[in-house]
Short mmCIF file of C-alpha atoms and ligand atoms in Angstrom, two decimals:
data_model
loop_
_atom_site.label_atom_id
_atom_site.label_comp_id
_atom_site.label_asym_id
_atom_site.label_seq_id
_atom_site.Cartn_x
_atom_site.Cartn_y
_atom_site.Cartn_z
CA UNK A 1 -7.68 22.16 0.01
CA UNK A 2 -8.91 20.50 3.03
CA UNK A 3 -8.02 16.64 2.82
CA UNK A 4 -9.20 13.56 5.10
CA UNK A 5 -6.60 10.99 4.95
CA UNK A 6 -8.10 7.66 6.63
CA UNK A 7 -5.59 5.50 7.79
CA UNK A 8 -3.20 8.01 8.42
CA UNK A 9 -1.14 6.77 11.35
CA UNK A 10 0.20 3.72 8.45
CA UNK A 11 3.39 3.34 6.44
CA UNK A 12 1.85 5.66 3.72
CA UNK A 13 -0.10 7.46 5.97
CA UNK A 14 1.98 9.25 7.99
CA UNK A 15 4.54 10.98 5.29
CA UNK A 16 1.73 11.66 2.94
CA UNK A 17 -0.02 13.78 5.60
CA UNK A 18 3.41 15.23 6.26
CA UNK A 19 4.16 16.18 2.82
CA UNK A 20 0.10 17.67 2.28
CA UNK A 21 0.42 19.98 5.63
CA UNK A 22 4.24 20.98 3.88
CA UNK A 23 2.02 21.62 0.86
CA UNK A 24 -0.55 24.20 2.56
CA UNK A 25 -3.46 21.72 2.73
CA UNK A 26 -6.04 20.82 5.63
CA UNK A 27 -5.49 17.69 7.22
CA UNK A 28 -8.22 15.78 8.54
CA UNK A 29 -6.72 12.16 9.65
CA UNK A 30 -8.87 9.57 10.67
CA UNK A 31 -7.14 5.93 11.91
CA UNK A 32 -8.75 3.04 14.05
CA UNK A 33 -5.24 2.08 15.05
CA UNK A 34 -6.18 -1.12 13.87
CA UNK A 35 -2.27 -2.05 11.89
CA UNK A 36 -0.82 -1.42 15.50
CA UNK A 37 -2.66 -3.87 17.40
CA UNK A 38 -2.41 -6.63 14.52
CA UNK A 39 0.69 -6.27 13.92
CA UNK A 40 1.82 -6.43 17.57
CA UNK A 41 -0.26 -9.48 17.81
CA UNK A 42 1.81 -11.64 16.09
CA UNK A 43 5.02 -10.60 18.45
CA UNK A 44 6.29 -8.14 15.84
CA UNK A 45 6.64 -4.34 15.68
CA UNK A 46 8.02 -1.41 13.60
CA UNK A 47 11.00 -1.18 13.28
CA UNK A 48 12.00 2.37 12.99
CA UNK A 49 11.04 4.00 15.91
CA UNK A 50 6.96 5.85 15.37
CA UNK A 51 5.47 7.87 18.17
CA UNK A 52 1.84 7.68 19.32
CA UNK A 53 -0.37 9.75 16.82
CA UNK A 54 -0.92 12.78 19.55
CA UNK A 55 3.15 13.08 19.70
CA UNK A 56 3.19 12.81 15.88
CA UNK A 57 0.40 15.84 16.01
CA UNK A 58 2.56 17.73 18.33
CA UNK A 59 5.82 17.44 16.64
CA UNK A 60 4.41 18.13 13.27
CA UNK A 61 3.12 20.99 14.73
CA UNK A 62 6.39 22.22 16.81
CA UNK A 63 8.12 21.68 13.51
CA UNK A 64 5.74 24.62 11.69
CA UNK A 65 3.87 21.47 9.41
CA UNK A 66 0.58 23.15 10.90
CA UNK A 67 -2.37 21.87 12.84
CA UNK A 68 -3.85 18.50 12.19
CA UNK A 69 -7.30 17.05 13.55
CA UNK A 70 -7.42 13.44 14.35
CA UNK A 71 -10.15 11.48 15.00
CA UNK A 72 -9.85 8.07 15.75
CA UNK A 73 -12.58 5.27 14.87
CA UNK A 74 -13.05 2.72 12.44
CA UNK A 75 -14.39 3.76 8.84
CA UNK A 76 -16.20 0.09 8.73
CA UNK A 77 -18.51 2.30 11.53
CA UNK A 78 -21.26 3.84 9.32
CA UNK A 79 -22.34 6.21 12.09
CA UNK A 80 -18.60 7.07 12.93
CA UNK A 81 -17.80 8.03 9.41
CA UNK A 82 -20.64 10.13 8.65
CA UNK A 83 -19.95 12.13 11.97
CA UNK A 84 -16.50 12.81 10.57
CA UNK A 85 -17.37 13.52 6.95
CA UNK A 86 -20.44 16.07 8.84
CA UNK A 87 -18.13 17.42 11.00
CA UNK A 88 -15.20 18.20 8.70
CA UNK A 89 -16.53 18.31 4.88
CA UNK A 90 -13.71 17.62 3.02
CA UNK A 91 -12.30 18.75 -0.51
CA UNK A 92 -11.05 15.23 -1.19
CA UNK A 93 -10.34 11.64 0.51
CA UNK A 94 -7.28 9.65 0.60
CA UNK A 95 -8.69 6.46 1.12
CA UNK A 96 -5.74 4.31 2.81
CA UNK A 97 -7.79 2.53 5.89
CA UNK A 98 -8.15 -1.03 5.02
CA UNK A 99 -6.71 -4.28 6.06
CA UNK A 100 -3.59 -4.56 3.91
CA UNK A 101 -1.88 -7.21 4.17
CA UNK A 102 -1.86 -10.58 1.57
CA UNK A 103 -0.53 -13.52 4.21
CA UNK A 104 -2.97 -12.04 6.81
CA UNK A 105 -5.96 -12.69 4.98
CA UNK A 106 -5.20 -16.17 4.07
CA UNK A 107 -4.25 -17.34 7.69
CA UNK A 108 -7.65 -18.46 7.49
CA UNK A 109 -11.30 -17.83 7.22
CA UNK A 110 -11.78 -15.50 10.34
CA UNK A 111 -9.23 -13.61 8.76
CA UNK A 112 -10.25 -14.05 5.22
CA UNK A 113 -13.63 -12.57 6.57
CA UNK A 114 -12.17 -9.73 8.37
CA UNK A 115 -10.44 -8.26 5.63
CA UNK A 116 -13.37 -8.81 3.32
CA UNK A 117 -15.85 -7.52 5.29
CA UNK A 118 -13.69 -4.54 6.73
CA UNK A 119 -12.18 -3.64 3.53
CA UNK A 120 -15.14 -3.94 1.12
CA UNK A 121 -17.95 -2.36 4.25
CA UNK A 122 -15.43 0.44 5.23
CA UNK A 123 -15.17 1.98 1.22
CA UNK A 124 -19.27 1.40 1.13
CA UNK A 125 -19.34 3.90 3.98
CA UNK A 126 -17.50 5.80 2.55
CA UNK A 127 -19.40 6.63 -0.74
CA UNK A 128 -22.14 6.92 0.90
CA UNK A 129 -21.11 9.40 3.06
CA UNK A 130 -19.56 10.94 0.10
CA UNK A 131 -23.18 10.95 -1.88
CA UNK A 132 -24.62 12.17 1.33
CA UNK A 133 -22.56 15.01 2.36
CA UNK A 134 -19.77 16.14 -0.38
CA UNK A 135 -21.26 14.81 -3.23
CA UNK A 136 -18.62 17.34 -4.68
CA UNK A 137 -15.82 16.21 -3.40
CA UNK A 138 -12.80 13.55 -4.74
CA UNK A 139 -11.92 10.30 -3.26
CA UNK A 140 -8.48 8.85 -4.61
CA UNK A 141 -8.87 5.20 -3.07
CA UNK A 142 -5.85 2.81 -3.24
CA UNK A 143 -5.61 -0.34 -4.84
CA UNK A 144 -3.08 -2.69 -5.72
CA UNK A 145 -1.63 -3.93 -8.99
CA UNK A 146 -2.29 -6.98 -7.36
CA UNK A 147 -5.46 -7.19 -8.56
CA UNK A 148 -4.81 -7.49 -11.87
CA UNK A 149 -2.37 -10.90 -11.46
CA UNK A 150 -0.49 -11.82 -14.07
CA UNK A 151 -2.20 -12.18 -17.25
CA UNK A 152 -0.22 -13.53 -21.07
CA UNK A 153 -0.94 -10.32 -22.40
CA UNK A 154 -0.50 -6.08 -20.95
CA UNK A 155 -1.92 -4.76 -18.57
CA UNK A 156 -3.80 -1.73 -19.33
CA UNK A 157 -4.61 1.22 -16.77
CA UNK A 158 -8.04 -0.15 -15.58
CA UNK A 159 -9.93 -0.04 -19.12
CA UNK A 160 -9.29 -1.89 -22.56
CA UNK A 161 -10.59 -2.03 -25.79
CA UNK A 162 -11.55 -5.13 -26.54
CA UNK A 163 -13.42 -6.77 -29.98
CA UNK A 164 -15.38 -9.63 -29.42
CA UNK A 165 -17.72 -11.52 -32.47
CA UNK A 166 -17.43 -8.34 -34.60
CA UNK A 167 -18.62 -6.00 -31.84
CA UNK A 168 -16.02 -3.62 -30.63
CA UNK A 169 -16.01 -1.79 -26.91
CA UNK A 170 -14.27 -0.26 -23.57
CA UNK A 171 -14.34 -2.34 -20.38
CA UNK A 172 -12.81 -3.23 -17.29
CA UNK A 173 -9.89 -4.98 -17.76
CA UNK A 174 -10.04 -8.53 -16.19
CA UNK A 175 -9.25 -8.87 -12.31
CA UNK A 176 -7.09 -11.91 -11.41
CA UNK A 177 -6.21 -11.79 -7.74
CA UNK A 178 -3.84 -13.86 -5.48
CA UNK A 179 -5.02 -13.36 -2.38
CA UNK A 180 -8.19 -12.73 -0.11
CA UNK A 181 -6.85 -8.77 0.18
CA UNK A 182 -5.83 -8.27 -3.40
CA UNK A 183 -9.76 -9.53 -4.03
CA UNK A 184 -11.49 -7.13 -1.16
CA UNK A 185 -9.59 -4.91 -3.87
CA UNK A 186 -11.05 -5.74 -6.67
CA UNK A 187 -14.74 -5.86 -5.09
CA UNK A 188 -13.75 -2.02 -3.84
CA UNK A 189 -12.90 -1.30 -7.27
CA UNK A 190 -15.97 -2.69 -8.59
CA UNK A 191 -17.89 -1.08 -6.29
CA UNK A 192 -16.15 2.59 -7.07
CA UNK A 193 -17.13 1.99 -10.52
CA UNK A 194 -20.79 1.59 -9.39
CA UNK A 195 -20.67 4.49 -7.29
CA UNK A 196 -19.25 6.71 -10.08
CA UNK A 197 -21.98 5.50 -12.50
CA UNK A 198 -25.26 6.02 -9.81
CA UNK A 199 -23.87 9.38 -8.29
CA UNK A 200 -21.01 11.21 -10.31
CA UNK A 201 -18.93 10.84 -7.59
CA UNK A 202 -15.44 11.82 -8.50
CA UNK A 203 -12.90 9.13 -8.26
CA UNK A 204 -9.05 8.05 -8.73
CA UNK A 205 -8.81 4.62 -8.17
CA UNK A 206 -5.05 3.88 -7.76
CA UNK A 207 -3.60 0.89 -8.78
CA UNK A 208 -0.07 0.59 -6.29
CA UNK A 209 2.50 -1.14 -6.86
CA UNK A 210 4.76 -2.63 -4.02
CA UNK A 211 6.31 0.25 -2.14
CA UNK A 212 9.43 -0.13 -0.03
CA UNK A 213 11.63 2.45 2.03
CA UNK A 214 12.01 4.00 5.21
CA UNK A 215 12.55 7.92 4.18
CA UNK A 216 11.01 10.67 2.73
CA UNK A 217 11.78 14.60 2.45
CA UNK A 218 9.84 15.12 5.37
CA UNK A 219 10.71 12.12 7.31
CA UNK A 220 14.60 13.15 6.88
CA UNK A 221 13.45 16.83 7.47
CA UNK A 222 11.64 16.21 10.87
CA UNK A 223 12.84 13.04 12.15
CA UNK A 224 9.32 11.42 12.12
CA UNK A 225 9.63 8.27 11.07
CA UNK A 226 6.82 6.18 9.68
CA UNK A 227 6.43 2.39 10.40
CA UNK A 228 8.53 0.09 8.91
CA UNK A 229 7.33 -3.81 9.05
CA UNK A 230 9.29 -7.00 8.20
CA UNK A 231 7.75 -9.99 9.63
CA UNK A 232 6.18 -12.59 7.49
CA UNK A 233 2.72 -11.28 8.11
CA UNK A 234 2.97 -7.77 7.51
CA UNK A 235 6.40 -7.05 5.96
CA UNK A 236 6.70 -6.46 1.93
CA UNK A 237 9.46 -8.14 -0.29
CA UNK A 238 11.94 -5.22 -0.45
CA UNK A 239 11.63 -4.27 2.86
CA UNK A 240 12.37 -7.77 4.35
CA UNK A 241 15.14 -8.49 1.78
CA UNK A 242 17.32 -4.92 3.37
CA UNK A 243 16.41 -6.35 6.73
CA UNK A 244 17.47 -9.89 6.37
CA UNK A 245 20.54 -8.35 4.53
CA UNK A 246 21.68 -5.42 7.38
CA UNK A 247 21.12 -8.64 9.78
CA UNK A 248 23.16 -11.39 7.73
CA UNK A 249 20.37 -13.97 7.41
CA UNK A 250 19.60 -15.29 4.27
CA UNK A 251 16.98 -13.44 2.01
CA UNK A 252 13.70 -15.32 1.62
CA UNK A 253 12.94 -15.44 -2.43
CA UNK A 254 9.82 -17.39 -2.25
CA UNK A 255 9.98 -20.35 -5.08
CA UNK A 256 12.26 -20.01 -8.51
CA UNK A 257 11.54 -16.36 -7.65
CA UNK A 258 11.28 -15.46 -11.39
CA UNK A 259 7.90 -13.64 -10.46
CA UNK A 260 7.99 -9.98 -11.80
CA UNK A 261 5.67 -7.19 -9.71
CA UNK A 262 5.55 -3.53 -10.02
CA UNK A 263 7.57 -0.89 -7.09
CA UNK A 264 8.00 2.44 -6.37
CA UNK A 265 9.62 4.13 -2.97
CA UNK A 266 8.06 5.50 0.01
CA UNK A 267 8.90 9.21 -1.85
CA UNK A 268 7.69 8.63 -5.29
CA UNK A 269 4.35 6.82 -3.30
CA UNK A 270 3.61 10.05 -1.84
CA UNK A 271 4.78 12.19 -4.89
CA UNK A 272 1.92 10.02 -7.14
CA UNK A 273 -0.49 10.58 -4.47
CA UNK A 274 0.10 14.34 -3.67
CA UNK A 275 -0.02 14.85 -7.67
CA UNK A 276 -3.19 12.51 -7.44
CA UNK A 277 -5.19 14.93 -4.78
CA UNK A 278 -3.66 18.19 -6.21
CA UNK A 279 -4.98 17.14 -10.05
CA UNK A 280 -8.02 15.90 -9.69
CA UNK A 281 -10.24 14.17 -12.22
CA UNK A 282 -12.81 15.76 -14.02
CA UNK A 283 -16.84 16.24 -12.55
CA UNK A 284 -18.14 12.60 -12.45
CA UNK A 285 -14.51 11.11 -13.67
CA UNK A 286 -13.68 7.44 -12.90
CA UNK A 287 -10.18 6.94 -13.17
CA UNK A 288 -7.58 4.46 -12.74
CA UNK A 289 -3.88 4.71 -12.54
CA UNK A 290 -1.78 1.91 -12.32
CA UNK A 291 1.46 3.49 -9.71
CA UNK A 292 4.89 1.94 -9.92
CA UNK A 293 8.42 3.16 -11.58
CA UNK A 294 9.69 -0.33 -12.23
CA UNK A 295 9.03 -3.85 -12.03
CA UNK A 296 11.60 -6.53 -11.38
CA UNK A 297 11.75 -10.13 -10.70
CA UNK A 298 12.52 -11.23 -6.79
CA UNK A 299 15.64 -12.77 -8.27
CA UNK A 300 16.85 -9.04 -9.64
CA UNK A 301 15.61 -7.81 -6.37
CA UNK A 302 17.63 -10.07 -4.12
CA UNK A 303 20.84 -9.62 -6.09
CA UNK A 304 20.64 -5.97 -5.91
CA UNK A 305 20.43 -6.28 -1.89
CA UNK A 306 23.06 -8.29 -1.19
CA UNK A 307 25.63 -6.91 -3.69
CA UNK A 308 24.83 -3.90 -1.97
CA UNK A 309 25.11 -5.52 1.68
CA UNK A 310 28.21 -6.33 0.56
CA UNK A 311 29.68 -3.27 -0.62
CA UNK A 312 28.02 -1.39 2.41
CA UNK A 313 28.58 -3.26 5.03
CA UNK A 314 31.31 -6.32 4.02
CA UNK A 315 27.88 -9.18 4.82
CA UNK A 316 28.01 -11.93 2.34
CA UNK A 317 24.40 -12.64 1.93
CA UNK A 318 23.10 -16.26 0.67
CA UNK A 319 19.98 -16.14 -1.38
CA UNK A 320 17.28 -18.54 -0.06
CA UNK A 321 14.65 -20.16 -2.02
CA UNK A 322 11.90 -21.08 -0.15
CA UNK A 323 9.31 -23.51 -1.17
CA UNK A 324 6.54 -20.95 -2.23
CA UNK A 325 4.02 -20.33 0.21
CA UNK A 326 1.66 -18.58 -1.85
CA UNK A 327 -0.36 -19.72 -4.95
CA UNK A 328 1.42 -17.48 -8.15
CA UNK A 329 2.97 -18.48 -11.44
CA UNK A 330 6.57 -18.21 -10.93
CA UNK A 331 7.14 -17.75 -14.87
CA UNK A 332 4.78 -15.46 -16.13
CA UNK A 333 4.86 -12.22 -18.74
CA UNK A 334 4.57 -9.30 -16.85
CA UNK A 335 4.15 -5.62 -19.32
CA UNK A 336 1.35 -3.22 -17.60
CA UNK A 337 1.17 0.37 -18.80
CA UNK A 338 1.90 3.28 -16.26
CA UNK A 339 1.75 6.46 -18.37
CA UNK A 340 -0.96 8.29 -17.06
CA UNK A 341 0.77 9.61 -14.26
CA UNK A 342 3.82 10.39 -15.80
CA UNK A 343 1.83 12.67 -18.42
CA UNK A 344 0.13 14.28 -15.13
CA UNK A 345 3.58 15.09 -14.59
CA UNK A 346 5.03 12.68 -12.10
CA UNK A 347 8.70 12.07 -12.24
CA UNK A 348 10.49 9.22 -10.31
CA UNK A 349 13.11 10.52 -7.65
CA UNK A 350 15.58 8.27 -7.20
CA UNK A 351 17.66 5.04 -8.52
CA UNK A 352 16.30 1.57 -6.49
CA UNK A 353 19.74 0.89 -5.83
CA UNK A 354 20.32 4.40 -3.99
CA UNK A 355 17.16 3.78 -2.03
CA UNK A 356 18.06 0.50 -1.33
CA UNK A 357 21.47 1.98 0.48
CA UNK A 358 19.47 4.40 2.58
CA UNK A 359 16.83 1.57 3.81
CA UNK A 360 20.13 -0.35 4.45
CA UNK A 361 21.89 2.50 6.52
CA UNK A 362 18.31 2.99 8.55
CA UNK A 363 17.85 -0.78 9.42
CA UNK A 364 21.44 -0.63 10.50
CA UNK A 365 20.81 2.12 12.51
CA UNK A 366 18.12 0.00 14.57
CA UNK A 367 19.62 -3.05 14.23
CA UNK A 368 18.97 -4.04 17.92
CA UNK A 369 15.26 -3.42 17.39
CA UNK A 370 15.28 -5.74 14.06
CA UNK A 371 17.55 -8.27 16.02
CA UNK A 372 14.36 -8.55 18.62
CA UNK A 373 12.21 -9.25 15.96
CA UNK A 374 14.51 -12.22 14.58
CA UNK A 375 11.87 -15.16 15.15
CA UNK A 376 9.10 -13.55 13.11
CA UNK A 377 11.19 -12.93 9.91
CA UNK A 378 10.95 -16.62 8.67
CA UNK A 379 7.35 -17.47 6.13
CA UNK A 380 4.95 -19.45 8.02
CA UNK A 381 1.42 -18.19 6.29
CA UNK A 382 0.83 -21.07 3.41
CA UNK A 383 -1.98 -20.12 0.92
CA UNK A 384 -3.36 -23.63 0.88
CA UNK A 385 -3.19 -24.56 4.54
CA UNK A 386 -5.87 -21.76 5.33
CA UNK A 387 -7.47 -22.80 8.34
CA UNK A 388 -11.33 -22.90 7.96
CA UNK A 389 -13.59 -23.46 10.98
CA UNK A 390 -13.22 -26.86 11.90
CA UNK A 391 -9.10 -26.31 12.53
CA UNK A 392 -9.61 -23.22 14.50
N1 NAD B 1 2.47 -0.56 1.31
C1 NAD B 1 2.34 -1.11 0.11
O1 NAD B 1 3.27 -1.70 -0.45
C2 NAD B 1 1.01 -1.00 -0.62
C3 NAD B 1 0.96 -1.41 -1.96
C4 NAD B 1 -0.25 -1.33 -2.64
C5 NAD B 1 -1.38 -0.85 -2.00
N2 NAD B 1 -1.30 -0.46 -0.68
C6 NAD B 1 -2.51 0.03 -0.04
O2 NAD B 1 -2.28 1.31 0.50
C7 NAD B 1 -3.00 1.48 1.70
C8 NAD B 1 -2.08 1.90 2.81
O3 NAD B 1 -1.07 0.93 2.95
P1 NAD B 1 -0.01 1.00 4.12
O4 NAD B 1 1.15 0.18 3.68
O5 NAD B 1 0.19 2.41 4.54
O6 NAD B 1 -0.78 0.17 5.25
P2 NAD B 1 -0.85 0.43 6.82
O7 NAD B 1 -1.51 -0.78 7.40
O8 NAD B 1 0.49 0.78 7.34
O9 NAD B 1 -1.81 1.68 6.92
C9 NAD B 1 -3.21 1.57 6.89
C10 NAD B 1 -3.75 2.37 8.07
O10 NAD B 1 -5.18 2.25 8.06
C11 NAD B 1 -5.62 1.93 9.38
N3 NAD B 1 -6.86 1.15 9.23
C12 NAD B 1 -7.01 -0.08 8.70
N4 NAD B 1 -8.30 -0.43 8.71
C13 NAD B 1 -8.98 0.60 9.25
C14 NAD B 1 -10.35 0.86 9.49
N5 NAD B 1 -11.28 -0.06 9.18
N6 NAD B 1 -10.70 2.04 10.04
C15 NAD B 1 -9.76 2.96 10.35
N7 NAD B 1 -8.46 2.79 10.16
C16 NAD B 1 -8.07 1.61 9.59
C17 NAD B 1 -4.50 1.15 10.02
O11 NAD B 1 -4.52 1.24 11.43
C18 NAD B 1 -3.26 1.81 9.42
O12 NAD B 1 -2.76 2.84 10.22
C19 NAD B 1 -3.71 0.15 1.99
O13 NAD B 1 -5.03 0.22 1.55
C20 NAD B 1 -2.92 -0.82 1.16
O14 NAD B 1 -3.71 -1.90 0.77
C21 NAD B 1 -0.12 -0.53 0.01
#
């Protein structure tokens, strides 16, 4: 199958194209760059060690992964896009290319606007390109359990039943967002759901959990790491917790940190998505999975890191509770269903724990490079001091 992966020089990028070229596919990638230059904006940087895409191309290819074409652009670009999608006419999308991260957006409204209008304009171009070109062809898009929040009640896999004044039918479930990103999101979604309606495209819109790690088979195969942030701005929970832990600083559990969310490893990530491409929905299908193995609470979370700092490496790590920057219940039911890829056939790898001692082990290997990025570690980005124009 020949697949386009846009946004494929990311954290998920990268291994998934890895483990689709291991898998006999195509591999179009497509990448504007654009989490490089951000991210190295506000001082910080990966910290695994990731090669420029052209070295990635020629070491995938040196290690017998195949060929891969790049092109390199922004999907927000109608006329970009549509040259690709000409040039290339894919079997499916992976649709990864968008502005990703929570704090970012709410630094304030230039921001805010950024990741609206790049998120929500960039998956516009791509459907119609889609309608245009492939009208055939699949486009697995990725969301975020995110934007379902944290409702009293369970979350269903995009769709519920629901009775209402003695009339009975099948909707959307309710989107709750916490953050300008988590709500470009839900407009995407919203918008896939209109596109599947008018044209018959063929979607999977995936609802992702959190994903942390540094390793995958490939990435331990070929040595090609994949990006690996931790600062405040672009860094997810897990991923910061091992860091602060391999460095002895205190782990940052924002508020009572009773808050329960959804995770799944770098692996199982790409397993869902592989499975995702390789079963695809039906003619005309819209369909939603909600992607994560577990949830947990950033309380459970922080214990399991530094219990494991401790046994690994002798650190006694102090839990910090920081006053929460964000706007979220910290008490809250949390019970959403994730069956539908299981009964596609996806099985989780391995035990959080077990990944948790090989992110420690890799952060420890680049300690010096985490070390450097010490002053950026600490929250800053506070939900309701967004800056709007007059403070900027
Ligand atoms: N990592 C997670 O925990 C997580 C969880 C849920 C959902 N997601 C979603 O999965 C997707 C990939 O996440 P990731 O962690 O790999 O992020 P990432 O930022 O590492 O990767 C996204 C890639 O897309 C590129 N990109 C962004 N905007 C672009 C544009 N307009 N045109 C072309 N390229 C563009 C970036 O340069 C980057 O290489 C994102 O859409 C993200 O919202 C991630």
């Amino acid at each position: 199958m020949k697949v386009a992966i846009l946004g494929i020089d990311g954290y998920i990028g990268w291994p998934l194209a890895m483990r689709l070229m291991g898998r006999g596919h195509e591999v179009v990638g497509v990448d504007s760059l654009y989490t490089r230059k951000r991210v190295s904006e506000v001082n910080s940087d990966s910290v695994t060690p990731i090669l420029s895409m052209e070295e990635r191309i020629k070491k995938a290819e040196e290690g017998g992964l195949g060929k891969l074409k790049f092109y390199k652009g922004d999907v927000n670009e109608p006329d970009f896009l549509y040259n690709v999608v000409r040039e290339t006419k894919p079997d499916a999308f992976v649709h990864l290319a968008e502005q990703r991260s929570a704090p970012y957006s709410m630094i304030g409204l230039k921001q805010a606007r950024e990741t609206l209008m790049q998120n929500i304009g960039g998956t516009l171009n791509l459907v119609y390109a889609m309608k245009d070109i492939v009208p055939k062809a699949h486009l697995l898009k990725l969301g975020t359990m995110g934007e379902y929040g944290t409702p009293n009640i369970d979350i269903p896999e995009g769709f519920f039943k629901i009775d209402y004044n003695g009339r009975q039918d099948v909707l959307p479930f309710p989107k709750f967002a916490g953050s300008w990103y988590h709500w470009s999101k839900v407009h995407d979604t919203n918008n896939l759901m209109f596109a599947n309606k008018v044209w018959k495209l063929k979607i999977t819109d995936v609802m992702q959990g959190v994903v942390y790690g540094t390793e995958t088979r490939e990435i331990k195969k070929h040595g090609l790491y994949t990006r690996f942030d931790i600062d405040e701005v672009w860094g997810t929970a897990l991923n910061r917790f091992c860091t602060q832990a391999v460095l002895g600083y205190p782990l940052s559990a924002y508020g009572k940190g009773n808050q329960r969310r959804g995770f799944l490893s770098l692996e199982d990530s790409i397993s869902c998505l592989t499975l995702g491409i390789e079963k695809e929905p039906e003619e005309g299908e819209y369909r939603v999975y909600n992607q994560f193995d577990e949830h947990y609470s950033i309380n459970e979370l922080t214990e399991i890191v530094s219990k494991r700092a401790k046994e690994l490496f002798h650190n006694e790590v102090e839990i910090k509770h920081y006053p929460n920057p964000r706007v979220e219940k910290e008490e809250h039911y949390y019970n959403p269903e994730h069956s539908k890829l299981k009964e596609l056939g996806y099985k989780p790898s391995r035990s959080l724990p077990e990944d948790i001692d090989t992110i420690l082990r890799d952060v420890n290997r680049f300690r010096e490079k985490a070390l450097e990025l010490k002053k950026v570690i600490e929250p800053k980005t506070v939900w309701e001091k967004s800056k709007g124009l007059a403070a900027n």
